[in-house]
Short mmCIF file of C-alpha atoms in Angstrom, two decimals:
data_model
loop_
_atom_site.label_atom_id
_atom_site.label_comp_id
_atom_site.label_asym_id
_atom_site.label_seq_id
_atom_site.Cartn_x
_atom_site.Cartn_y
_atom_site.Cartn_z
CA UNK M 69 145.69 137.08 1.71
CA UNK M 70 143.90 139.74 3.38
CA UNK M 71 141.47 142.02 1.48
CA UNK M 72 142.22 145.73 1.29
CA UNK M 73 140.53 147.62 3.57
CA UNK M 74 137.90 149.97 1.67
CA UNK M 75 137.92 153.06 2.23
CA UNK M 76 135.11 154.65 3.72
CA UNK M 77 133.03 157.42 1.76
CA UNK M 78 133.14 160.94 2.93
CA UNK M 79 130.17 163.05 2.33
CA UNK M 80 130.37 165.40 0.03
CA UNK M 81 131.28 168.78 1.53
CA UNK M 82 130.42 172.41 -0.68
CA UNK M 83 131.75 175.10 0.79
CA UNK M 84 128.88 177.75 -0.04
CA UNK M 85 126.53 175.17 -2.29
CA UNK M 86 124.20 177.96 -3.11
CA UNK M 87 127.03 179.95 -4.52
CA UNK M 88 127.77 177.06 -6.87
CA UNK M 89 124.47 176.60 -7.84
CA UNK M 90 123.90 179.92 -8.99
CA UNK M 91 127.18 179.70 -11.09
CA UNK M 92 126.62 176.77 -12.82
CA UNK M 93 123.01 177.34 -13.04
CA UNK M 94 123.75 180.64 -15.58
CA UNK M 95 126.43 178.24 -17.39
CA UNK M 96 123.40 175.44 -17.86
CA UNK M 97 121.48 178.68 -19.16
CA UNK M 98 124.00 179.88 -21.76
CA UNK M 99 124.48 176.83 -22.88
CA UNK M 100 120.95 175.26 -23.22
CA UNK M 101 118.61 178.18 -22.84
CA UNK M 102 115.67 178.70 -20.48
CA UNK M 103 113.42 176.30 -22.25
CA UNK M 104 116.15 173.36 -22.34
CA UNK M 105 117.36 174.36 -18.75
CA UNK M 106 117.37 171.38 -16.01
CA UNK M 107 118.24 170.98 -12.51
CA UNK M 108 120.07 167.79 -13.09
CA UNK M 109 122.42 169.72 -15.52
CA UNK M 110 122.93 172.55 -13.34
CA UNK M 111 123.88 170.24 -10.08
CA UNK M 112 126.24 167.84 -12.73
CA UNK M 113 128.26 171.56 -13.56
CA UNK M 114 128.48 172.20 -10.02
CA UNK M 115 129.61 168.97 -9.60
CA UNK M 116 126.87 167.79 -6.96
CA UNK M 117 124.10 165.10 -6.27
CA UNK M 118 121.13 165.81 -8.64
CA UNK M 119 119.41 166.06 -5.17
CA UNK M 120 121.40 168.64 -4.06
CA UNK M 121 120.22 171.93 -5.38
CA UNK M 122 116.35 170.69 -3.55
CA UNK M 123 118.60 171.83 -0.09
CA UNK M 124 118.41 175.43 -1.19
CA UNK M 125 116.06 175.26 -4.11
CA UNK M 126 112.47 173.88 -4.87
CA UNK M 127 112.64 173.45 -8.68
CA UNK M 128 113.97 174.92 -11.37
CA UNK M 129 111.71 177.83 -11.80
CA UNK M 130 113.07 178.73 -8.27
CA UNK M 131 116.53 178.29 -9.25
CA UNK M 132 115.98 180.58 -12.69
CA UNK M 133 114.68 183.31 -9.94
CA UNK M 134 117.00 183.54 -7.81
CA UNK M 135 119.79 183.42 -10.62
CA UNK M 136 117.23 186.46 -12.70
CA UNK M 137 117.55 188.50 -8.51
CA UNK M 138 121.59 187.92 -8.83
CA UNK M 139 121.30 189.48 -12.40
CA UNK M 140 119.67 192.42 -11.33
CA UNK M 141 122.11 193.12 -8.53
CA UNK M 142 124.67 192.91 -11.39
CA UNK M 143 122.81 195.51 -13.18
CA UNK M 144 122.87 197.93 -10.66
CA UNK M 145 126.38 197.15 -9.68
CA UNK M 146 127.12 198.04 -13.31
CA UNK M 147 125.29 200.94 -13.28
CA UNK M 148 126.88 202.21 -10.06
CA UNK M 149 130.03 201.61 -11.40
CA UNK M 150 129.91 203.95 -14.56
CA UNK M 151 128.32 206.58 -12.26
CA UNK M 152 131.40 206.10 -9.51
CA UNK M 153 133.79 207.00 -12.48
CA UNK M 154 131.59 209.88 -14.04
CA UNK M 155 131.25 213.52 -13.16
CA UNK M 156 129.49 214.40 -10.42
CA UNK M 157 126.18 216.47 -12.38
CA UNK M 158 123.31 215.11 -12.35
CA UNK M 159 122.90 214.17 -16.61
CA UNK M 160 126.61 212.92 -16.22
CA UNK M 161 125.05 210.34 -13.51
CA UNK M 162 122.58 209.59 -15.56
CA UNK M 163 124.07 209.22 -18.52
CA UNK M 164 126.58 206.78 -16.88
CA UNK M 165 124.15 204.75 -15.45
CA UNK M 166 122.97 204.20 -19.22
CA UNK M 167 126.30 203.20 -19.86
CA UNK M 168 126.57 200.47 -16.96
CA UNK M 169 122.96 199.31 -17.97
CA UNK M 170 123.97 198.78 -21.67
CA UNK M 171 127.52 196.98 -20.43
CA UNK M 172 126.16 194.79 -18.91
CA UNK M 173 123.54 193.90 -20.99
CA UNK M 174 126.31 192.89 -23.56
CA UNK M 175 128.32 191.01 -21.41
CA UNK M 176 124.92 189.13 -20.36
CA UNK M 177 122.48 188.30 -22.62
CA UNK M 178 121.21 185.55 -22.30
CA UNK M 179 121.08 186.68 -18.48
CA UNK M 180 119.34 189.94 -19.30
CA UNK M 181 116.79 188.24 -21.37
CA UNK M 182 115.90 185.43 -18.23
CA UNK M 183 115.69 188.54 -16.33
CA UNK M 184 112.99 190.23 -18.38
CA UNK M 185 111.14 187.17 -19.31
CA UNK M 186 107.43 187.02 -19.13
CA UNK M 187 108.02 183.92 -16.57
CA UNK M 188 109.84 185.86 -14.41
CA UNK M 189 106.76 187.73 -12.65
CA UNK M 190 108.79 189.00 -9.40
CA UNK M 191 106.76 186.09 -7.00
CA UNK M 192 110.12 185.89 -5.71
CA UNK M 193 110.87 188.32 -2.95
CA UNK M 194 114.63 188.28 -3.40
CA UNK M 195 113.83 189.26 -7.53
CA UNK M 196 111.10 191.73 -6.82
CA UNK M 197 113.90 193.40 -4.27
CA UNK M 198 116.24 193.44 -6.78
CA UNK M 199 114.68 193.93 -9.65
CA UNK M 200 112.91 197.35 -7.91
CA UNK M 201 116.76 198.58 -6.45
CA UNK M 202 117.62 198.40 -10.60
CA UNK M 203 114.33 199.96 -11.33
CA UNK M 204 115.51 202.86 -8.65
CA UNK M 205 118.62 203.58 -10.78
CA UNK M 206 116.39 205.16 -13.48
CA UNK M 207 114.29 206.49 -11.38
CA UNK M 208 116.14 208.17 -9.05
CA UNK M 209 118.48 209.29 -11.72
CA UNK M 210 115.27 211.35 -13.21
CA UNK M 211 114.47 212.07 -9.51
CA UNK M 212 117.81 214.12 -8.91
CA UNK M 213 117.06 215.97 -12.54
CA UNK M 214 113.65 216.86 -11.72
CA UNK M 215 114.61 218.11 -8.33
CA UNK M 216 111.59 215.91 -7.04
CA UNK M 217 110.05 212.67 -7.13
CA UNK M 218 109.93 211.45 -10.38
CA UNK M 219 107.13 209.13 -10.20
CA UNK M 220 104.98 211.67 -8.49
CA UNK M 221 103.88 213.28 -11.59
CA UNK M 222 102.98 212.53 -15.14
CA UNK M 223 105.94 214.33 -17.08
CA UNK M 224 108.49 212.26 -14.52
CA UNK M 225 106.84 208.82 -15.14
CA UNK M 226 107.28 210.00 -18.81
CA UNK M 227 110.55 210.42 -18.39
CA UNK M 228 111.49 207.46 -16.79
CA UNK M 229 109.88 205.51 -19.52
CA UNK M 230 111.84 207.40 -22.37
CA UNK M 231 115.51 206.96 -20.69
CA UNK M 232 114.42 203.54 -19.03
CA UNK M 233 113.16 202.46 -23.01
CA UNK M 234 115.86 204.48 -25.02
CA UNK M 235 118.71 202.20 -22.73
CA UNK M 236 117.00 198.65 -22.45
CA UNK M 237 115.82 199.01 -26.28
CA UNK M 238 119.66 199.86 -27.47
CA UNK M 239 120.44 196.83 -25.62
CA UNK M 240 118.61 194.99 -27.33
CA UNK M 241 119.27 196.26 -30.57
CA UNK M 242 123.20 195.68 -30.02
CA UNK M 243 122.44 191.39 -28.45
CA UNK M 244 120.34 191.28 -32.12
CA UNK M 245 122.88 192.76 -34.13
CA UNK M 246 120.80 195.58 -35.18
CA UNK M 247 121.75 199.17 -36.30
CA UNK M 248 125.32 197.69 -36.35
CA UNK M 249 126.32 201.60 -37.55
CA UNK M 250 125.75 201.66 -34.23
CA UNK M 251 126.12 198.80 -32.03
CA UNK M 252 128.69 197.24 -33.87
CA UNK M 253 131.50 200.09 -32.89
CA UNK M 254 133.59 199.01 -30.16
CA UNK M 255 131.66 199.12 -26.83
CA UNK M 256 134.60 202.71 -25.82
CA UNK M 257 133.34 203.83 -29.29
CA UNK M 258 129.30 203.34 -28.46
CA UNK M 259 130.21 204.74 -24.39
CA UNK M 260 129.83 208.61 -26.02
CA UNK M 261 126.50 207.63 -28.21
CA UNK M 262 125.09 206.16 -25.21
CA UNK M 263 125.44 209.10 -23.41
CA UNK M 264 124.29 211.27 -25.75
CA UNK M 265 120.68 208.95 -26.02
CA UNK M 266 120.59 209.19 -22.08
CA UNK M 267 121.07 212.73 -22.52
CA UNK M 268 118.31 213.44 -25.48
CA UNK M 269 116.09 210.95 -23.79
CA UNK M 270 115.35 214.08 -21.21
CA UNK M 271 113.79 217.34 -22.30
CA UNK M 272 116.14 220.15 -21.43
CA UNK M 273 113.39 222.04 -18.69
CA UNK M 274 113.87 217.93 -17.09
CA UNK M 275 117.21 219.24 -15.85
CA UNK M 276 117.59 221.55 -12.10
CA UNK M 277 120.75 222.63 -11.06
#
C-alpha cells in the first residue's frame, strides 16, 4: 500500500507582519503589563514564529517603542479630531484638543501610561517624532492664542505647562478613579468640564483675536 504523499510546508506568509506585531504587541501589554511583557507572547497573539518579530524588531524594548510612537500618533489623531468638529476660535480649538487628549487617554491606559514611562526616553526616532507632533498640539494651540510663538517667551512656556498639566493630570485622575464627582460622569457629561479646565487653564490677556 502506498504511503500518502505529505504535504509539503508552505512558509508562513503575513501580509504586513509589522502591522500585526504592533497589534498584538498592545494586547500582550493590556494583558500582562510592561514589566510582564515578552516577545514570545506578542509573536504567539500574532500568531507567528517567536523569531519573527527579530525581522522588524531588535527586542522588546524596541517593540514597546515603536508601539509608545503609534500611541502618540493616536493622540494627536484624537486631538485633531475634536478640533475638526469644534468651532473654528482659537479657545474652541484648544479646548477640543483637551477633549481628544483626555478621550483617548480613557480609551488607552495602559497605552498612555507605556507612553509616558520613564523607560520610554524618545532614543527612538520614530517616538521622539511622534511624541514632539503631540507635544505641537499644545503648543501650537497656545501659539494661535498668543498670536506668537509660544515657547519663545516665559508667560507662553507657562502656559503650555498649565493646559498641557491641567489635561494629562485629569487623565490621570479619571484611569485612577479619582475625583469621581468628576471623572466618573459619562465621558458627553465630562466633554463641557473639560473644556471649561482648557479654557481656565489660560489667563484671559493669553487670548488675541
Amino acid at each position: 500500500m502506498a504511503k500518502p504523499e505529505k504535504t509539503a510546508k508552505r512558509p508562513y506568509h503575513h501580509g504586513d507582519l509589522r502591522a500585526a506585531l504592533l497589534t498584538a504587541a498592545e494586547a500582550e501589554l493590556i494583558d500582562k503589563g510592561a514589566d510582564a511583557f515578552s516577545l514570545r507572547g506578542t509573536a504567539k497573539r500574532a500568531g507567528v514564529s517567536h523569531a519573527a518579530p527579530a525581522h522588524h524588531f531588535r527586542d522588546s524594548n524596541a517593540l514597546l517603542d515603536a508601539l509608545a510612537a503609534a500611541g502618540f500618533s493616536r493622540l494627536t489623531a484624537a486631538m485633531r479630531d475634536e478640533q475638526a468638529q469644534a468651532g473654528p476660535d482659537k479657545a474652541a480649538q484648544m479646548a477640543a484638543a483637551g477633549v481628544g487628549y483626555v478621550r483617548f487617554a480613557l480609551a488607552n491606559p495602559e497605552l498612555l501610561q507605556l507612553m509616558f514611562g520613564t523607560a520610554r526616553r524618545g532614543d527612538d526616532p520614530e517616538l521622539r517624532r511622534n511624541s514632539e507632533a503631540a507635544f505641537s498640539m499644545m503648543v501650537n494651540g497656545v501659539g494661535a492664542m498668543r498670536g506668537r510663538d509660544a515657547l519663545r517667551g516665559e508667560a507662553g512656556w507657562r502656559d503650555v505647562a498649565a493646559c498641557w498639566s491641567m489635561v494629562h493630570g485629569y487623565a490621570q485622575l479619571a484611569i485612577a478613579g479619582k475625583m469621581a464627582f468628576a471623572t466618573g460622569l459619562d465621558f458627553e457629561q465630562q466633554r463641557g468640564l473639560i473644556e471649561d479646565l482648557m479654557r481656565r487653564a489660560l489667563p484671559v490677556d493669553a487670548v488675541r483675536d
